[in-house]
Amino acid sequence: IEQGQRPFSDIRNTVGNVPMEWYQDYPHIGYNLDGKKIFKPIRNKDELDEFLDKMENPDYWRTVHDKTTASDIRLTDEQVDLVHRLQKGQFGDVNFNEYEPSVDFFTNEVMIHPVTNRPQDKRSFIPSLIEKEKVSKLVHAIKMGWIKPRKPKETTPQYYDLWAKEDPNAILGRHKMHVPAPKMRLPGHEESYNPPPEYLLTEEERLVWEQQDAEDRKLPFLPQKHSCLRAVPAFSRFIHERFERCLDLYLCPRQRKMRVNVNPEDLIPKLPKPKDLQPFPTTMSLVYRGHTSLVRSISASPTGQWLVSGSDDFTVRFWEVNTGRCMKTLEVGGAVKSVAWNPNPAVCLVAVCFESTVLLLNPSLGDRLVVSSTDQLITSYEPPEEDKEQAVTWALSEGPEHNKGHRLTLTHPKAVKQVVWHGKGDYLSSVMPDNSSNLQVLIHQVSKRRTQNPFRKSKGLVQCVSFHPLRPYFFVATQRYVRIYNLIKQELTKKLMTNCKWISSMAIHPGGDNLICGSYDCRLAWFDLDLSTKPYKMLRHHKKALRGVAFHRNYPLFASGADDGSVIVCHGMVYNDLLQNPLIVPVKVLKGHQITHDLGVLDVTFHPTQPWVFSSGADATIRLFT
Amino acid sequence: MGGLQKKKYERGSATNYITRNKARKKLQLSLADFRRLCILKGIYPHEPKHKKKVNKGSTAPRTFYLLKDIRFLLHEPIVRKFREYKVFVRKLRKAYGKAEWTGVERLRDNKPGYKLDHIIKERYPTFIDALRDIDDALSMCFLFSTFARTGKCHVQTITLCRRLTVEWMNYVVASRSLQKVFISIKGIYYQADVLGQLITWLVPYQFAHDHPTDVDYRVMATFTEMYTTLFGFINFRLYQTLNLVYPPKLDSKAESELKAEHEEDYAMDSESYLEKLSALSASLARVVATAEEEENQLDQFPADGEDIENMEAREKEQKEQEDQNRLFEGLKFFLNREVPRESLAFILRCFGAEVSWDKSLCIGGTYDVTDETITHQIVDRPDIDKQYINRYYIQPQWVFDSVNAKMCLPVEDYFLGVTLPPHLSPFVEEKDGDYVPPEKLKLMALQRGEKHVQEEEEEEDEDEDDDDDEEEDNDEEDEDLTEEKNLKKMEDQRSQGKTLAVKVTPGKVKPWETGSVGNKVRLEQEEKAEEKRLAIMMMKKKEKYLYDKIMFGKKRTTREANKLAAKRKAHEDTSKAEKKQKKAKKK
C-alpha cells in the first residue's frame, strides 16, 4: 500500500515539510524511518568543490541536491525524461493518450423502449385553451389590421428638395449673432508636391523647425520636393488635421474682429510744409570750442552779439557769436550750474551761479557807455538806514576781483542751481533745491540789494523758476507741477498738471500765455494757459530725457535739447485770436553733439534777434545752428 | 434716495453668456450628448468682448456660450431622441444580461433613430447658405470614403460618403464647374465654382490610413453624420438644377455600351453601378432630354457709361470661362495604370476630354492603348517600352498645370523622364510687394501671349538679354521713385533674382548723380523724407502705434520676399555652377 500511495517518493527523512533551516545548528537534519538521526555530511561542499564537481563529474547536469537528506541524487534516465516532458508541457505519463476517442454516456440514438414506464398526461393530447385564446386574439388583430407585419427598415437616407420653399427671411434670432466659421486657409506654393526650390527649407531652417513647438511653427508641415507624382507618399497628419478642423468648428470660441484696413499714409497728419514755415535754423554753422568739461548753461546777450557759457571746468567763458572767438575766460570757484545774461540792454550784467554763490559779473563787452553805466548803477547803491536781516549776504567785489569783472557776490546758505532774470533786469531769482525747507527760491533786487523769500511753505523740490515776461507772475516748477504765483497779490493763481514724472526745464512764450515744460521722461508739454491746466499737447519727439527748452523771442519757434544729442526745433505759432489753438509743427531735427557719459545736449537758447539756436552739450562744445 | 441697490453681474454682458458646464446642466445632457448636439446644431462658444465682466470678475479661462443659443437648444426635438437612445441602450443591456434573445431582437428592430433634415433646414435657410458652407463637408466625406471598412466607423457611413462624393464629382463633371486644381503634399486640392460660390476641397491620396490613436473618431463621425445629410440634400438640389436624374443614372447609351463587357466581373449589380458611376467616363441621364450643349447668351441690355464697361468685362470673363471649360475638348487621353486614375479622369472629363484606361484597372474604360486616335498618354514612369509616334507621352502634372494656366501648356517640359518644372499653387494671388516666383512670371507672360524665350540654348546670350531687361526695369523704377529707398533696392534685388543674371554689369551713371538738376531732385527727395519723418513725430500715440504696426507688417513681408529671392538666386547660382562643371568635364 505504501508503495502504491507514494510510487515516486522514497521517504528517508520523516520531519515532513518543514524549513530545513531549523536544523542549521544541529549535526543532523532529521530522522529516518527507523527514528534514527540522519547526520549531515561531515564537510559541506564549498564553491570550489562545486566547481570541480561541475568540471569533472560527467553526470553533474543530472545531479540534484536533496535538501531533506543533504545528499546529491543522480537522476535516472526515466526521471530525466519525465522532466523533459513536463518542461514541454506534456503529460508525465508516457503511456497516457490524451486523444482518446470519446464515448457518449448516453447513446444519441432513440431507443425503442422508453426510459420510464409512466403514461403521458392527458393535457399533452388536447389543445391548450389559453393558447387558443391568445392565438385567436392575434388572428383577430391581424384580421382587423391592428397588427401589421414589420416593415423592413430603410437604411439608406432619403433625400429630397429641402429648399423647395426657401424663405430667405427665415433667419432665426440667433443668426444675428452668428459668426460663420472661417474657411480653411488655401495652400500656398510651399505646400506643392514639387515646389520652387526657394520654398524648400535649408538644413538650418529644418533643424529650427524640428526644434520648435508645434504651435510656434510658421508652417505646420515640412515642404518637400518629389520628382514625380508617383513618389508622393500619404500625408501622415491628414486625419489629424481634419480632426483639428472639426475641433475648431465646435470648440473654438468665435469673435468678430474688425480688421483695420487703412492706408498708413492716411494716418500721417497733414501738416504745413516746413518750407513754408521758414525761417528756422537748419544747419550747424559754428562750434565754440574751449571748455574742457560739460557746458551746463549758456545765455545770449540782449544785443545778440555775445554769448556766455558756464561749464563744469570751473570757468565762465564769453564768446563773440559771429566769429566764435572766446573773448574772456573767468575762473570761478566751482562748477558753474547756471548763467544768465541780464535781458535789459541798458545793463551789462551776467549772473553766474556755482556752489552756493551767485556772482554778478560785468563782462565789459560791448558798448562802453553801457558798461560804465552798469558799474555806476552798482556803485550808486546806498545802504538803507535800518539794516534788515537777509537770507543772503551781499558783498561788493573790489581789487583784483573787480578787475576780473566781479561786481556783486551773493552768498546763499545752500547750493544754488539756477539763476534767472526778470525781463526788466532789476530782479533776479535763484533756486536752491531742497525738499525739506521753505528756503528754496529767493528773489533778489539788484538795485536795492534786497532779498526776499516769497514762499512760506515748501511745495516740493523746486526744479526751475521763471518770471512772466510781461506781467508780475512767477512760475515755479516742482517735480510734477508748475505753479503760477501772482507776485503783487501774493497768491497762487494756477497749478498746471504736467503729466510728467520729473520736470527738467521750462520756458515761457514771450507772449506770456503759453508755456513749455521739458521732462526727464522724454516728453515736452505745451500748456496754453488760457485753455486749461492740462497740457494742450504732449510731444514725445525725443528718445531720451529732455534737458533744456527755449522759446524764441520774436519768431514763432521753440527748441528742445535732449540726452539723445539732438535739438528739435518746432514751429509753435500762437495766434492772437483766442479761438484758434496754437499750431505746433516740428520743423527740424538738428544733430551735432556727441553723446558723452550718456549726456547729450544740456542747454539750448535762441539768439535774441536772429532765428538761430545755440546748444551746449556734454561734449564740452557749444554749437550754433542757423 | 430709494431704489434697490444694483447688484453686480445681474445685467449686461454677464447675463448674455453661460459657461459650458452650466449650459450642460441646464440642458440635462451628458458631455458627449452636449457635444453631439452642439456639432449638429452648429452651436459654438463665443469670445465675449469683456471677458472679466462675463466671468463675474474672475480671470479663469472658461468657454462661454451665448445664453440665447442654449435656450434655443432647449426646444430641440433631437434632445428627446438622445434620451430615447440612452434608454434603448439600457434596455438592450438588460436584455443581454438576462439572455432574452427575442427581446434583444425586438429592441434591435425598434432602435430609435433620428433625422437631421429639420436641423439642416434651420441652419441653412437658403440653398446658397448651405452651398457656402460645404467645403468642410466635402473634405470630410472624401476622407471618410477612403477609409477601410474595418472598425473605425460604420460601413454604411463609408459607403454613403463614397456614394455622395461620386455624385458630387459627377455633378462637377456635368456642370463643368471645376476651376483650379493643385497637387499638394497633403492631397489634391480642387476648386469649383458652383452657382457662383467658390468651393474648395481636399482629397487625400489613395493610400491606406495609418489611424492615429489620439483622434476621437466619435467627433468626426458626428460631423460626418451631419455633413452627409447636408451633402445629400445639396446634391439633390444641384442635380435638379441641371435636370439630371437623382440618384444619378448613366446615360442609356453609355449604359448599354458598358453593360456588355464587364457584367460578369462584378458580383453585385448595385456595387458595379456605383463603380461605373465613379469611373466618370460616361455622361449622366437627364430628366428631360435636351440638346447636348445649350448656348446661353447673355441678354443685351441697353446701358450707358460704366455699365457698358462692366458688361463688357463680364462678357469677356464669361467667354474666358467658356474657353477654359473647353480646354481639353477634342483631345483623347489614355491613363497609364500608375497614375491616380480617379483624380485625372475627373479633371480631364471636367474640361471636355475623352479619357480611358486599362481594362484591368477599372470598369468603364472606353478604348484601348492601341487606339490610334489617342492624342495624349499620361505616364508617370521614367520610360515606357512601346511608344506610339502619333501621341504625346506626358507626366500627370501637365494636366494640373494646364488647368491652372487656363491653356494647354507646351508639352515639352512634361515629357517622360524630364525634370518637371515646379508645380505652383493656383490659390496664391500676389499683391505688390509679395514675392512672385519666376515660374509664375514666365507663366503670366505666356498667358499674355508673349513668345517664350528659348532657355536651354545659349545661356550666355540669354544672360545678356536678361541684363538689358533688368536695366530697363531699373530705369522704369527710377522714374517712379518712391520715398522708401530701401524697399526699392530690395525689389531690384528681386528682379535680379528672377532673371537668371549672375554677373556684374557695368554700372550706369544715374542721371541725378552727375548734374545739378539731379542734385535738386535728390534734395527734394530728402526734404520729402524729412517732412514725413517730422510728420510721423507729430502723430497721436494711438495712430502711431497703428502706423508702426502696419509698417512692421510691411517690412516683414518684404523681408520674407527678399529672403525667398535670395534663396532662389543662391539655388540658381549653384545649379549653374554644376552645369558648367559638367560641361567642362564633357570637353
Tab-separated table of N, CA, C and O in Angstrom, chain B residues 236-273:
chain	number	residue	atom	x	y	z
B	236	PHE	N	-28.909	66.645	-54.313
B	236	PHE	CA	-30.235	66.520	-54.930
B	236	PHE	C	-30.592	67.801	-55.662
B	236	PHE	O	-30.990	67.798	-56.820
B	237	ARG	N	-30.406	68.890	-54.936
B	237	ARG	CA	-30.775	70.181	-55.493
B	237	ARG	C	-29.910	70.522	-56.717
B	237	ARG	O	-30.407	71.039	-57.723
B	238	LEU	N	-28.622	70.202	-56.605
B	238	LEU	CA	-27.729	70.515	-57.720
B	238	LEU	C	-28.106	69.717	-58.953
B	238	LEU	O	-28.105	70.237	-60.069
B	239	TYR	N	-28.439	68.429	-58.737
B	239	TYR	CA	-28.842	67.611	-59.875
B	239	TYR	C	-30.101	68.169	-60.511
B	239	TYR	O	-30.272	68.122	-61.720
B	240	GLN	N	-30.961	68.692	-59.637
B	240	GLN	CA	-32.194	69.263	-60.153
B	240	GLN	C	-31.907	70.473	-61.046
B	240	GLN	O	-32.546	70.637	-62.083
B	241	THR	N	-30.946	71.275	-60.615
B	241	THR	CA	-30.669	72.472	-61.415
B	241	THR	C	-30.170	72.109	-62.804
B	241	THR	O	-30.368	72.863	-63.747
B	242	LEU	N	-29.529	70.957	-62.938
B	242	LEU	CA	-29.006	70.555	-64.245
B	242	LEU	C	-29.955	69.623	-64.979
B	242	LEU	O	-29.594	69.062	-66.012
B	243	ASN	N	-31.137	69.412	-64.392
B	243	ASN	CA	-32.100	68.478	-64.997
B	243	ASN	C	-31.572	67.058	-65.068
B	243	ASN	O	-31.879	66.313	-65.981
B	244	LEU	N	-30.765	66.701	-64.113
B	244	LEU	CA	-30.235	65.337	-64.093
B	244	LEU	C	-31.091	64.485	-63.170
B	244	LEU	O	-31.736	65.002	-62.259
B	245	VAL	N	-31.059	63.203	-63.427
B	245	VAL	CA	-31.833	62.287	-62.596
B	245	VAL	C	-31.085	62.082	-61.292
B	245	VAL	O	-29.876	61.916	-61.282
B	246	TYR	N	-31.832	62.135	-60.201
B	246	TYR	CA	-31.214	61.826	-58.920
B	246	TYR	C	-31.983	60.698	-58.277
B	246	TYR	O	-33.192	60.749	-58.220
B	247	PRO	N	-31.384	59.658	-57.744
B	247	PRO	CA	-29.955	59.350	-57.759
B	247	PRO	C	-29.436	59.166	-59.175
B	247	PRO	O	-30.189	58.742	-60.045
B	248	PRO	N	-28.200	59.497	-59.421
B	248	PRO	CA	-27.699	59.564	-60.796
B	248	PRO	C	-27.821	58.237	-61.540
B	248	PRO	O	-27.623	57.177	-60.965
B	249	LYS	N	-28.186	58.358	-62.770
B	249	LYS	CA	-28.238	57.184	-63.659
B	249	LYS	C	-27.322	57.482	-64.823
B	249	LYS	O	-27.206	58.630	-65.252
B	250	LEU	N	-26.755	56.427	-65.350
B	250	LEU	CA	-25.916	56.635	-66.532
B	250	LEU	C	-26.807	56.850	-67.732
B	250	LEU	O	-27.959	56.421	-67.763
B	251	ASP	N	-26.257	57.545	-68.650
B	251	ASP	CA	-26.943	57.747	-69.914
B	251	ASP	C	-27.275	56.388	-70.510
B	251	ASP	O	-26.479	55.452	-70.402
B	252	SER	N	-28.450	56.257	-71.117
B	252	SER	CA	-28.855	54.947	-71.632
B	252	SER	C	-27.871	54.432	-72.668
B	252	SER	O	-27.549	53.244	-72.724
B	253	LYS	N	-27.352	55.354	-73.454
B	253	LYS	CA	-26.395	54.975	-74.487
B	253	LYS	C	-25.135	54.375	-73.845
B	253	LYS	O	-24.686	53.281	-74.168
B	254	ALA	N	-24.646	55.119	-72.862
B	254	ALA	CA	-23.420	54.678	-72.205
B	254	ALA	C	-23.650	53.370	-71.468
B	254	ALA	O	-22.790	52.492	-71.441
B	255	GLU	N	-24.856	53.264	-70.908
B	255	GLU	CA	-25.142	52.087	-70.107
B	255	GLU	C	-25.099	50.823	-70.950
B	255	GLU	O	-24.494	49.826	-70.568
B	256	SER	N	-25.689	50.913	-72.093
B	256	SER	CA	-25.701	49.726	-72.957
B	256	SER	C	-24.290	49.363	-73.400
B	256	SER	O	-23.938	48.195	-73.487
B	257	GLU	N	-23.492	50.389	-73.609
B	257	GLU	CA	-22.116	50.107	-74.025
B	257	GLU	C	-21.355	49.374	-72.935
B	257	GLU	O	-20.623	48.430	-73.184
B	258	LEU	N	-21.563	49.883	-71.722
B	258	LEU	CA	-20.795	49.335	-70.617
B	258	LEU	C	-21.263	47.943	-70.228
B	258	LEU	O	-20.508	47.133	-69.752
B	259	LYS	N	-22.537	47.717	-70.431
B	259	LYS	CA	-23.158	46.522	-69.892
B	259	LYS	C	-22.518	45.266	-70.472
B	259	LYS	O	-22.245	44.312	-69.765
B	260	ALA	N	-22.298	45.340	-71.752
B	260	ALA	CA	-21.907	44.135	-72.478
B	260	ALA	C	-20.667	43.455	-71.878
B	260	ALA	O	-20.650	42.243	-71.698
B	261	GLU	N	-19.702	44.243	-71.555
B	261	GLU	CA	-18.402	43.637	-71.305
B	261	GLU	C	-18.225	43.111	-69.886
B	261	GLU	O	-17.861	41.972	-69.669
B	262	HIS	N	-18.510	43.987	-68.928
B	262	HIS	CA	-17.950	43.722	-67.604
B	262	HIS	C	-18.919	43.097	-66.633
B	262	HIS	O	-18.594	42.964	-65.466
B	263	GLU	N	-20.081	42.752	-67.129
B	263	GLU	CA	-21.121	42.339	-66.186
B	263	GLU	C	-20.682	41.157	-65.326
B	263	GLU	O	-20.923	41.111	-64.133
B	264	GLU	N	-19.969	40.260	-65.950
B	264	GLU	CA	-19.677	39.034	-65.212
B	264	GLU	C	-18.599	39.227	-64.156
B	264	GLU	O	-18.459	38.428	-63.260
B	265	ASP	N	-17.846	40.353	-64.233
B	265	ASP	CA	-16.767	40.545	-63.270
B	265	ASP	C	-17.279	40.938	-61.901
B	265	ASP	O	-16.582	40.822	-60.908
B	266	TYR	N	-18.465	41.473	-61.861
B	266	TYR	CA	-18.950	42.015	-60.599
B	266	TYR	C	-20.096	41.176	-60.071
B	266	TYR	O	-21.023	40.832	-60.798
B	267	ALA	N	-19.987	40.874	-58.781
B	267	ALA	CA	-20.990	40.018	-58.178
B	267	ALA	C	-22.301	40.762	-58.023
B	267	ALA	O	-23.356	40.296	-58.409
B	268	MET	N	-22.225	41.964	-57.474
B	268	MET	CA	-23.460	42.665	-57.162
B	268	MET	C	-23.700	43.772	-58.150
B	268	MET	O	-22.807	44.552	-58.483
B	269	ASP	N	-24.920	43.840	-58.559
B	269	ASP	CA	-25.273	44.834	-59.557
B	269	ASP	C	-25.144	46.244	-58.981
B	269	ASP	O	-24.599	47.146	-59.608
B	270	SER	N	-25.635	46.385	-57.732
B	270	SER	CA	-25.641	47.729	-57.143
B	270	SER	C	-24.213	48.252	-56.995
B	270	SER	O	-23.919	49.417	-57.267
B	271	GLU	N	-23.339	47.332	-56.588
B	271	GLU	CA	-21.963	47.744	-56.388
B	271	GLU	C	-21.332	48.172	-57.712
B	271	GLU	O	-20.657	49.180	-57.804
B	272	SER	N	-21.599	47.367	-58.729
B	272	SER	CA	-20.977	47.678	-60.008
B	272	SER	C	-21.524	48.988	-60.557
B	272	SER	O	-20.820	49.708	-61.243
B	273	TYR	N	-22.751	49.314	-60.193
B	273	TYR	CA	-23.318	50.560	-60.711
B	273	TYR	C	-22.590	51.759	-60.134
B	273	TYR	O	-22.257	52.701	-60.835
